[in-house]
Structure formats: structure tokens, C-alpha cells
């Protein structure tokens, strides 16, 4: 079945880059996403990538996809204290199919 | 205007009660979802529903039932609440596009 794995915790210093990694098992995954959840809040889509892309950059965010290894990463440049949150990797087969989420990586930014 | 809204935001109730959580989306989307986030922040799909089809995650107890009075609403009804039902429940919607929009969540506490 589908499975998405992430490490649970990451701690970085303010101003450093953060890299959050994710692996997935379903080779038919077409869309891969990164969602952010701040304490007590809902899920906010940060970025997404199609499976036919290798990289996507959006301001401080860079997503890298290695389809062969089924590995997805999110790099946050110049990490700020406001970036402290849980980051969820997710995948879906199409735009109207439910998302399969990883367990989330809790990012702590140390000032 | 809020794209996906859920009510109530917090719900505290006793074991054995029946309760409903309402969800409304004003995006004109055809597909709506309910996700459950447990105390460890793990997110799992419960239901996906569009005009034509209800897809139920087979692990969801039949005490949970989605009810859709119209395309813009997907309510979640729960019978005979149990302690283990305590969680945050998220509604979401999408339509043939990349992003699933999430509500802010309903924190259910069963005592």
C-alpha cells in the first residue's frame, strides 16, 4: 500500500538552511506536496511538484524530487523562527484523490 | 471569505453521545474530504466524496458517517462516541486542481 515516511524532528539555528526529507513508496504518485501546520492551526499548502519535475523553487523554498529513489526534500533557506511548525509531505495520484500524508517533521528554529 | 469552514472549532462531549461536525466550502469544488489527525499529529483520510461516489477508508468505524445535503457541504456524524475518537478532524475540498484546501480543524474531546 501507499506509505510516506519522514523523520519526526529537525532542529536548526536561525539563518541556517533546513532540509526536510521524505520518501514514498507508490510509484504512481503524480503529485507531491509539502504542507505546513503551525500550532493549533490547519494545514497550509507550501508548495507542490509534479512527478515529471526534478526541482521547483519558490522564494526561500526549494523542492527536489528523485523519482528513481522516490525521495522528496524541502529546503528552507535562511530559516526564521516563524518557520517553526510541523511540515507534512504528502502524495496523491491525481488532483481529486485523497492525500496520503507522512507523519510530519517538527521543525524547531533556535534563535 | 473563508474557503473551507468547519464548525464547531472545539467540541467536548461525553462518551456515548452522538455529535456532528459541519463543513462548508465556497469554492465550487466537486470533491470533499474528511481527515483525522490523532494526538501524535498523524493525518489519515477518512472519507472522500463527490457527486457520484463515496469512498470510505476501510479502517473507519461505521459509527462515522458523512452526510452531504448539497455539493457545498459535507458533514461528519459520529454515533456512540468513544474516548479514542478524540482527535482533530479536518475537512478539505478539491476539484481537478493541485491544491486541496483545508479547514481550520475541529478539536473533538471525548470525556
Coordinates of N, CA and C in Angstrom, one line a residue:
Chain A
X1 N 0.8 -1.2 0.0 CA 0.0 0.0 0.0 C 0.8 1.2 0.0
X2 N 0.2 2.4 -0.1 CA 0.9 3.6 -0.1 C 1.5 3.9 1.3
X3 N 2.7 4.5 1.3 CA 3.4 4.8 2.5 C 4.3 6.0 2.3
X4 N 4.2 7.0 3.2 CA 5.1 8.1 3.1 C 5.8 8.3 4.4
X5 N 7.2 8.4 4.4 CA 8.0 8.4 5.6 C 8.7 9.7 5.7
X6 N 8.8 10.2 6.9 CA 9.6 11.4 7.2 C 10.2 11.2 8.6
X7 N 11.4 11.9 8.8 CA 11.9 11.9 10.1 C 11.0 12.9 10.9
X8 N 10.9 12.6 12.2 CA 9.9 13.3 13.1 C 10.4 14.7 13.6
X9 N 11.7 14.9 13.7 CA 12.2 16.1 14.3 C 13.4 16.7 13.6
X10 N 13.5 18.0 13.6 CA 14.6 18.7 13.0 C 14.8 20.0 13.7
X11 N 16.0 20.2 14.1 CA 16.3 21.5 14.9 C 17.4 22.2 14.1
X12 N 17.2 23.5 13.8 CA 18.2 24.3 13.1 C 18.3 25.7 13.8
X13 N 19.4 26.3 13.5 CA 19.6 27.7 14.1 C 19.1 28.7 13.1
X14 N 18.6 29.8 13.6 CA 18.0 30.8 12.8 C 19.1 31.3 11.8
X15 N 18.7 31.5 10.5 CA 19.6 31.9 9.5 C 20.2 30.7 8.7
X16 N 20.2 29.5 9.3 CA 20.7 28.4 8.6 C 19.7 27.9 7.6
X17 N 20.1 26.9 6.8 CA 19.1 26.2 5.9 C 18.6 25.0 6.6
X18 N 17.3 24.7 6.3 CA 16.7 23.5 6.8 C 16.4 22.6 5.6
X19 N 16.7 21.3 5.8 CA 16.3 20.3 4.8 C 15.5 19.2 5.4
X20 N 14.3 19.1 4.9 CA 13.3 18.1 5.4 C 13.2 17.0 4.4
X21 N 13.4 15.8 4.7 CA 13.4 14.7 3.7 C 12.1 13.8 3.9
X22 N 11.8 13.2 2.8 CA 10.6 12.4 2.7 C 10.8 11.3 1.7
X23 N 10.3 10.1 2.0 CA 10.4 9.0 1.0 C 8.9 8.5 0.8
X24 N 8.6 8.0 -0.3 CA 7.3 7.5 -0.6 C 7.4 6.2 -1.4
X25 N 6.4 5.4 -1.3 CA 6.5 4.0 -1.9 C 5.7 3.9 -3.2
X26 N 4.7 4.7 -3.4 CA 3.8 4.5 -4.5 C 4.4 5.1 -5.8
X27 N 4.8 4.3 -6.7 CA 5.5 4.8 -7.9 C 4.5 5.5 -8.9
X28 N 3.2 5.3 -8.6 CA 2.2 6.0 -9.4 C 1.8 7.4 -8.9
X29 N 2.5 7.8 -7.8 CA 2.3 9.1 -7.3 C 2.5 10.2 -8.4
X30 N 1.6 11.0 -8.6 CA 1.7 12.0 -9.6 C 2.1 13.4 -9.1
X31 N 1.5 13.7 -7.9 CA 1.7 15.0 -7.3 C 2.3 14.8 -5.9
X32 N 3.2 15.6 -5.6 CA 3.9 15.5 -4.2 C 3.8 16.9 -3.6
X33 N 3.5 16.9 -2.4 CA 3.2 18.2 -1.7 C 4.0 18.4 -0.4
X34 N 4.1 19.6 -0.1 CA 4.6 20.0 1.3 C 3.6 20.9 1.9
X35 N 3.1 20.5 3.1 CA 2.1 21.3 3.8 C 2.8 21.7 5.1
X36 N 2.4 22.9 5.6 CA 2.9 23.4 6.9 C 1.7 23.5 7.9
X37 N 1.9 23.1 9.1 CA 0.9 23.2 10.2 C 1.5 23.9 11.4
X38 N 1.1 25.1 11.6 CA 1.5 25.8 12.8 C 0.7 25.4 14.0
X39 N 1.1 25.6 15.2 CA 0.4 25.1 16.4 C -1.0 25.6 16.4
X40 N -1.9 24.6 16.6 CA -3.4 25.0 16.7 C -4.0 25.4 15.4
X41 N -3.3 25.3 14.3 CA -3.9 25.8 13.1 C -4.1 24.6 12.1
X42 N -4.7 25.0 11.0 CA -5.0 24.0 9.9 C -3.7 23.8 9.1
X43 N -3.9 23.1 7.9 CA -2.8 22.8 7.0 C -2.8 23.9 5.9
X44 N -1.6 24.3 5.7 CA -1.3 25.3 4.6 C -0.4 24.7 3.6
X45 N -0.9 24.7 2.3 CA 0.0 24.2 1.3 C 1.1 25.2 1.0
X46 N 2.4 24.6 1.1 CA 3.5 25.5 0.9 C 3.9 25.4 -0.6
X47 N 4.0 24.2 -1.1 CA 4.4 24.0 -2.5 C 4.1 22.6 -2.9
X48 N 4.2 22.4 -4.2 CA 4.0 21.0 -4.7 C 4.8 20.8 -6.0
X49 N 5.0 19.6 -6.4 CA 5.8 19.3 -7.5 C 5.1 18.1 -8.3
X50 N 5.2 18.2 -9.6 CA 4.7 17.1 -10.4 C 5.8 16.0 -10.5
X51 N 5.4 14.8 -10.7 CA 6.4 13.7 -10.7 C 7.3 13.8 -11.9
X52 N 7.0 14.6 -12.9 CA 7.9 14.7 -14.1 C 8.8 15.9 -13.9
X53 N 8.9 16.4 -12.7 CA 9.8 17.5 -12.5 C 10.9 17.0 -11.5
X54 N 12.1 17.7 -11.6 CA 13.2 17.4 -10.7 C 13.3 18.4 -9.6
X55 N 13.0 19.6 -9.9 CA 13.2 20.7 -8.9 C 12.1 21.7 -9.1
X56 N 11.8 22.4 -8.0 CA 11.0 23.6 -8.1 C 11.4 24.5 -7.0
X57 N 11.5 25.8 -7.4 CA 12.0 26.8 -6.4 C 10.9 27.9 -6.3
X58 N 10.7 28.3 -5.1 CA 9.7 29.3 -4.8 C 10.2 30.1 -3.6
X59 N 10.8 31.3 -3.9 CA 11.4 32.2 -2.9 C 12.4 31.4 -2.0
X60 N 12.1 31.3 -0.7 CA 13.1 30.6 0.1 C 12.9 29.0 0.1
X61 N 12.0 28.6 -0.6 CA 11.7 27.1 -0.7 C 12.2 26.5 -1.9
X62 N 12.9 25.3 -1.8 CA 13.4 24.6 -2.9 C 12.9 23.1 -2.7
X63 N 12.2 22.6 -3.7 CA 11.8 21.2 -3.6 C 12.7 20.4 -4.6
X64 N 13.2 19.3 -4.1 CA 14.0 18.4 -5.0 C 13.3 17.0 -5.0
X65 N 13.1 16.5 -6.2 CA 12.5 15.2 -6.4 C 13.4 14.2 -7.1
X66 N 13.7 13.1 -6.4 CA 14.4 12.0 -7.1 C 13.4 10.9 -7.3
X67 N 12.9 10.8 -8.5 CA 11.8 9.8 -8.7 C 12.3 8.4 -8.7
X68 N 13.6 8.2 -9.1 CA 14.1 6.9 -9.1 C 14.2 6.3 -7.7
X69 N 14.6 7.1 -6.7 CA 14.7 6.7 -5.3 C 13.4 7.0 -4.5
X70 N 12.5 7.6 -5.2 CA 11.2 8.0 -4.5 C 11.5 8.9 -3.3
X71 N 12.3 9.9 -3.5 CA 12.8 10.7 -2.4 C 12.5 12.2 -2.7
X72 N 11.9 12.9 -1.8 CA 11.5 14.3 -1.9 C 12.1 15.0 -0.8
X73 N 12.6 16.2 -1.1 CA 13.1 17.1 0.0 C 12.6 18.5 -0.1
X74 N 12.5 19.1 1.0 CA 12.2 20.6 1.1 C 13.3 21.3 1.8
X75 N 13.9 22.2 1.1 CA 14.9 23.1 1.6 C 14.3 24.5 1.9
X76 N 14.5 24.9 3.1 CA 14.1 26.3 3.5 C 15.4 27.1 3.7
X77 N 15.6 28.1 2.9 CA 16.8 28.9 3.1 C 16.6 30.0 4.1
X78 N 17.6 30.4 4.8 CA 17.6 31.4 5.8 C 16.4 31.2 6.7
X79 N 16.4 30.1 7.4 CA 15.3 29.7 8.3 C 15.0 30.7 9.4
X80 N 13.8 31.1 9.6 CA 13.4 32.0 10.6 C 12.6 31.4 11.7
X81 N 12.5 32.1 12.8 CA 11.7 31.5 13.9 C 10.2 31.2 13.5
X82 N 9.7 32.0 12.6 CA 8.4 31.9 12.1 C 8.2 30.6 11.3
X83 N 9.3 30.0 10.9 CA 9.2 28.7 10.2 C 9.0 27.5 11.1
X84 N 9.1 27.7 12.4 CA 8.9 26.6 13.3 C 7.4 26.1 13.2
X85 N 7.3 24.8 12.9 CA 6.0 24.3 12.6 C 6.2 22.8 12.3
X86 N 5.1 22.1 12.0 CA 5.2 20.7 11.5 C 5.0 20.7 10.0
X87 N 5.9 20.0 9.3 CA 5.9 20.0 7.9 C 5.5 18.6 7.4
X88 N 4.5 18.5 6.6 CA 4.0 17.2 6.2 C 4.3 17.1 4.7
X89 N 4.8 16.0 4.4 CA 5.0 15.5 3.0 C 3.7 14.8 2.6
X90 N 3.2 14.9 1.4 CA 2.0 14.1 1.0 C 2.1 13.8 -0.5
X91 N 1.4 12.8 -0.8 CA 1.4 12.4 -2.2 C -0.1 12.0 -2.7
X92 N -0.3 12.2 -3.9 CA -1.6 11.7 -4.5 C -1.4 11.3 -5.9
X93 N -2.4 10.5 -6.4 CA -2.3 10.0 -7.8 C -2.8 11.0 -8.7
X94 N -3.9 11.7 -8.3 CA -4.5 12.8 -9.2 C -5.0 13.9 -8.3
X95 N -5.5 14.9 -8.9 CA -5.9 16.1 -8.2 C -7.2 15.8 -7.4
X96 N -7.9 14.8 -7.6 CA -9.1 14.5 -6.9 C -9.1 13.3 -6.0
X97 N -7.9 12.8 -5.8 CA -7.8 11.6 -4.9 C -7.2 12.1 -3.6
X98 N -7.6 11.4 -2.5 CA -7.1 11.8 -1.2 C -5.6 11.8 -1.1
X99 N -5.1 12.7 -0.2 CA -3.7 12.8 0.0 C -3.3 11.7 1.0
X100 N -2.1 11.2 0.8 CA -1.5 10.3 1.8 C -0.4 11.1 2.4
X101 N -0.5 11.2 3.7 CA 0.5 12.1 4.4 C 1.6 11.3 5.1
X102 N 2.7 11.9 5.2 CA 3.7 11.4 6.1 C 3.4 11.8 7.5
X103 N 4.2 11.3 8.5 CA 3.8 11.6 9.9 C 4.2 13.0 10.3
X104 N 4.8 13.8 9.5 CA 5.2 15.1 9.8 C 6.5 15.3 10.4
X105 N 7.2 16.3 10.1 CA 8.5 16.7 10.7 C 8.4 17.9 11.5
X106 N 8.7 17.9 12.8 CA 8.5 19.1 13.6 C 9.8 19.8 13.5
X107 N 9.8 21.0 12.9 CA 11.0 21.9 12.8 C 11.0 22.9 13.9
X108 N 12.1 22.9 14.6 CA 12.3 23.9 15.7 C 13.5 24.8 15.3
X109 N 13.2 26.0 15.3 CA 14.2 27.0 14.9 C 14.7 27.7 16.2
X110 N 16.0 27.6 16.4 CA 16.7 28.2 17.6 C 17.2 29.6 17.3
X111 N 16.8 30.5 18.0 CA 17.3 31.9 17.8 C 18.7 32.1 18.2
Chain B
X1 N -13.4 36.0 2.5 CA -14.3 34.8 2.8 C -13.4 33.6 3.0
X2 N -13.8 32.8 4.0 CA -13.1 31.5 4.3 C -13.5 30.5 3.2
X3 N -12.5 29.8 2.7 CA -12.7 28.9 1.6 C -13.4 27.6 2.1
X4 N -12.8 27.0 3.2 CA -13.4 25.8 3.8 C -13.6 26.2 5.3
X5 N -14.8 26.1 5.7 CA -15.1 26.4 7.1 C -15.7 25.2 7.8
X6 N -15.3 25.1 9.0 CA -15.8 24.0 9.9 C -16.4 24.5 11.1
X7 N -17.4 23.9 11.6 CA -18.0 24.3 12.9 C -18.4 23.0 13.6
X8 N -18.2 22.9 15.0 CA -17.5 24.0 15.8 C -16.0 23.8 15.7
X9 N -15.3 24.7 16.2 CA -13.8 24.6 16.3 C -13.4 23.7 17.4
X10 N -14.1 23.7 18.5 CA -13.9 22.9 19.6 C -15.2 22.2 20.0
X11 N -15.1 20.9 20.4 CA -16.2 20.1 20.8 C -15.8 19.2 21.9
X12 N -16.5 19.4 23.1 CA -16.2 18.5 24.2 C -17.5 17.8 24.5
X13 N -17.5 16.5 24.6 CA -18.7 15.7 24.8 C -18.4 14.4 25.6
X14 N -19.5 13.8 26.1 CA -19.3 12.6 26.9 C -19.4 11.4 26.0
X15 N -18.7 10.4 26.5 CA -18.8 9.0 25.8 C -20.3 8.6 25.6
X16 N -20.5 8.0 24.5 CA -21.8 7.5 24.2 C -22.7 8.5 23.4
X17 N -22.3 9.8 23.4 CA -23.2 10.8 22.7 C -23.0 10.7 21.2
X18 N -24.0 11.3 20.5 CA -23.9 11.4 19.1 C -23.6 12.9 18.8
X19 N -22.7 13.2 17.9 CA -22.4 14.6 17.5 C -22.1 14.7 16.0
X20 N -22.3 15.9 15.6 CA -22.0 16.2 14.2 C -21.0 17.4 14.1
X21 N -20.2 17.3 13.0 CA -19.3 18.4 12.7 C -19.7 18.9 11.3
X22 N -19.8 20.2 11.1 CA -20.3 20.7 9.8 C -19.1 21.2 9.0
X23 N -19.2 21.1 7.7 CA -18.2 21.6 6.8 C -18.8 22.2 5.6
X24 N -18.4 23.4 5.3 CA -18.9 24.1 4.1 C -17.7 24.6 3.3
X25 N -17.8 24.5 2.0 CA -16.8 25.1 1.1 C -17.5 26.0 0.1
X26 N -16.9 27.2 -0.2 CA -17.5 28.2 -1.1 C -16.6 28.3 -2.4
X27 N -15.9 27.2 -2.7 CA -15.0 27.2 -3.8 C -15.6 26.6 -5.1
X28 N -16.8 26.0 -4.9 CA -17.4 25.3 -6.1 C -16.8 24.0 -6.4
X29 N -16.0 23.4 -5.5 CA -15.4 22.2 -5.7 C -16.3 21.0 -5.7
X30 N -16.0 20.0 -6.4 CA -16.8 18.8 -6.5 C -16.5 17.7 -5.5
X31 N -15.3 17.8 -5.0 CA -14.8 16.7 -4.1 C -14.5 17.3 -2.7
X32 N -15.0 16.6 -1.7 CA -14.7 17.0 -0.3 C -14.2 15.8 0.5
X33 N -13.5 16.1 1.5 CA -12.8 15.0 2.3 C -13.0 15.3 3.8
X34 N -12.8 14.2 4.5 CA -12.6 14.3 6.0 C -11.3 13.5 6.3
X35 N -10.5 14.2 7.1 CA -9.2 13.6 7.6 C -9.3 13.7 9.1
X36 N -8.6 12.7 9.7 CA -8.5 12.7 11.2 C -7.0 12.8 11.5
X37 N -6.7 13.7 12.5 CA -5.3 13.9 13.0 C -5.3 13.5 14.4
X38 N -4.5 12.5 14.8 CA -4.6 12.0 16.1 C -3.6 12.8 17.0
X39 N -3.4 12.3 18.2 CA -2.7 13.1 19.2 C -1.2 13.1 18.8
X40 N -0.7 12.2 18.0 CA 0.7 12.2 17.5 C 0.8 13.0 16.3
X41 N -0.2 13.7 15.8 CA -0.3 14.5 14.6 C -0.3 13.7 13.3
X42 N -0.6 12.4 13.4 CA -0.7 11.6 12.2 C -2.0 11.9 11.5
X43 N -2.0 12.2 10.2 CA -3.1 12.5 9.4 C -3.5 11.3 8.5
X44 N -4.8 11.0 8.6 CA -5.3 9.9 7.8 C -6.6 10.3 7.1
X45 N -6.8 9.9 5.9 CA -8.0 10.1 5.2 C -9.1 9.2 5.8
X46 N -10.3 9.8 6.0 CA -11.5 9.0 6.5 C -12.4 8.8 5.3
X47 N -12.8 9.8 4.6 CA -13.7 9.7 3.5 C -13.3 10.7 2.4
X48 N -13.7 10.3 1.2 CA -13.7 11.3 0.1 C -15.0 11.1 -0.6
X49 N -15.6 12.3 -1.0 CA -16.9 12.3 -1.5 C -17.1 13.3 -2.6
X50 N -17.7 12.9 -3.7 CA -18.1 13.8 -4.7 C -19.5 13.5 -5.1
X51 N -20.0 14.1 -6.2 CA -21.4 14.0 -6.6 C -21.8 12.5 -6.8
X52 N -20.8 11.8 -7.1 CA -21.1 10.4 -7.6 C -20.7 9.3 -6.7
X53 N -19.7 9.6 -5.9 CA -19.1 8.4 -5.2 C -18.6 8.8 -3.8
X54 N -18.9 7.9 -2.9 CA -18.4 8.0 -1.5 C -17.3 6.9 -1.4
X55 N -16.1 7.3 -1.0 CA -15.1 6.3 -0.8 C -14.7 6.4 0.7
X56 N -14.8 5.2 1.3 CA -14.6 5.1 2.7 C -13.3 4.4 3.0
X57 N -12.5 5.0 3.9 CA -11.3 4.3 4.3 C -11.8 3.1 5.2
X58 N -11.4 1.9 4.8 CA -12.0 0.7 5.4 C -11.6 0.6 6.9
X59 N -10.7 1.4 7.4 CA -10.4 1.4 8.8 C -11.3 2.2 9.7
X60 N -12.2 3.0 9.0 CA -13.0 3.9 9.8 C -14.2 3.2 10.3
X61 N -14.5 3.2 11.6 CA -15.7 2.5 12.2 C -17.0 3.0 11.6
X62 N -18.0 2.2 11.5 CA -19.2 2.6 10.9 C -20.0 3.5 11.8
X63 N -19.5 3.8 12.9 CA -20.1 4.9 13.8 C -20.0 6.3 13.1
X64 N -19.0 6.3 12.2 CA -18.8 7.6 11.5 C -19.5 7.6 10.2
X65 N -20.2 8.6 9.9 CA -20.9 8.7 8.6 C -20.9 10.1 8.0
X66 N -20.5 10.2 6.8 CA -20.6 11.6 6.2 C -21.9 11.8 5.6
X67 N -22.4 13.0 5.7 CA -23.7 13.4 5.1 C -23.5 14.6 4.3
X68 N -24.0 14.6 3.0 CA -23.8 15.7 2.1 C -25.2 16.2 1.7
X69 N -25.7 17.3 2.3 CA -27.0 17.8 1.8 C -26.9 18.5 0.5
X70 N -25.8 19.0 0.1 CA -25.6 19.5 -1.2 C -24.1 19.6 -1.5
X71 N -23.7 20.0 -2.7 CA -22.3 19.9 -3.1 C -21.4 20.7 -2.3
X72 N -21.9 21.8 -1.6 CA -21.0 22.7 -0.8 C -20.8 22.2 0.6
X73 N -21.5 21.2 1.0 CA -21.4 20.7 2.4 C -21.1 19.3 2.5
X74 N -20.3 18.9 3.5 CA -20.0 17.5 3.8 C -19.9 17.5 5.3
X75 N -20.9 17.1 6.0 CA -20.9 17.0 7.5 C -20.5 15.6 7.9
X76 N -19.9 15.6 9.1 CA -19.5 14.3 9.7 C -20.3 14.0 10.9
X77 N -21.0 12.9 10.9 CA -21.8 12.5 12.0 C -21.2 11.3 12.7
X78 N -21.1 11.4 14.0 CA -20.5 10.3 14.8 C -21.4 9.8 15.9
X79 N -21.7 8.5 15.8 CA -22.6 7.9 16.8 C -21.8 7.3 17.9
X80 N -22.4 7.2 19.1 CA -21.8 6.5 20.2 C -20.3 6.8 20.4
X81 N -20.0 8.0 20.7 CA -18.6 8.5 20.8 C -17.8 7.7 21.8
X82 N -16.6 7.4 21.5 CA -15.7 6.7 22.3 C -14.5 7.6 22.6
X83 N -13.8 7.3 23.7 CA -12.6 8.1 24.1 C -11.6 8.1 23.0
X84 N -11.4 7.0 22.2 CA -10.4 7.0 21.1 C -10.8 7.9 19.9
X85 N -12.0 8.4 19.9 CA -12.4 9.3 18.9 C -11.8 10.7 19.0
X86 N -11.3 11.0 20.2 CA -10.7 12.3 20.5 C -9.6 12.6 19.5
X87 N -9.7 13.6 18.8 CA -8.7 14.0 17.7 C -9.1 15.3 17.1
X88 N -8.3 15.7 16.1 CA -8.7 16.9 15.4 C -9.1 16.4 14.0
X89 N -10.3 16.9 13.6 CA -10.9 16.4 12.3 C -10.8 17.6 11.4
X90 N -10.3 17.3 10.2 CA -10.1 18.3 9.1 C -11.0 18.0 7.9
X91 N -11.7 19.0 7.5 CA -12.4 18.9 6.2 C -11.5 19.5 5.1
X92 N -11.7 19.1 3.9 CA -10.9 19.6 2.8 C -11.7 19.5 1.5
X93 N -11.4 20.3 0.5 CA -12.1 20.2 -0.8 C -11.1 20.4 -1.9
X94 N -11.4 19.8 -3.0 CA -10.5 20.0 -4.2 C -11.4 19.7 -5.5
X95 N -10.9 20.2 -6.6 CA -11.5 19.9 -7.9 C -10.5 19.9 -9.0
X96 N -10.1 18.8 -9.3 CA -9.2 18.6 -10.5 C -8.1 19.6 -10.6
X97 N -7.7 20.1 -9.5 CA -6.6 21.0 -9.4 C -5.6 20.5 -8.4
X98 N -4.5 21.2 -8.3 CA -3.5 20.6 -7.4 C -3.8 20.7 -5.9
X99 N -4.3 21.9 -5.6 CA -4.3 22.2 -4.1 C -5.6 21.7 -3.5
X100 N -5.5 21.0 -2.4 CA -6.7 20.7 -1.5 C -6.7 21.8 -0.5
X101 N -7.8 22.4 -0.4 CA -8.0 23.4 0.7 C -8.5 22.8 1.9
X102 N -7.9 23.1 3.0 CA -8.2 22.6 4.3 C -9.0 23.6 5.2
X103 N -9.9 23.1 6.0 CA -10.5 23.9 7.0 C -9.5 24.0 8.2
X104 N -9.9 24.8 9.2 CA -9.1 25.0 10.3 C -9.1 23.9 11.4
X105 N -10.0 22.9 11.2 CA -10.0 21.8 12.0 C -11.0 21.9 13.2
X106 N -11.5 20.8 13.6 CA -12.4 20.7 14.8 C -11.7 19.8 15.8
X107 N -11.4 20.3 17.0 CA -10.8 19.5 18.0 C -11.9 18.9 18.8
X108 N -12.0 17.6 18.7 CA -13.0 16.8 19.4 C -12.4 16.2 20.7
X109 N -13.0 16.4 21.8 CA -12.5 15.8 23.1 C -13.7 15.0 23.6
X110 N -13.5 13.7 23.8 CA -14.5 12.8 24.4 C -14.1 12.5 25.8
X111 N -15.0 12.8 26.8 CA -14.6 12.6 28.2 C -15.5 11.5 28.8

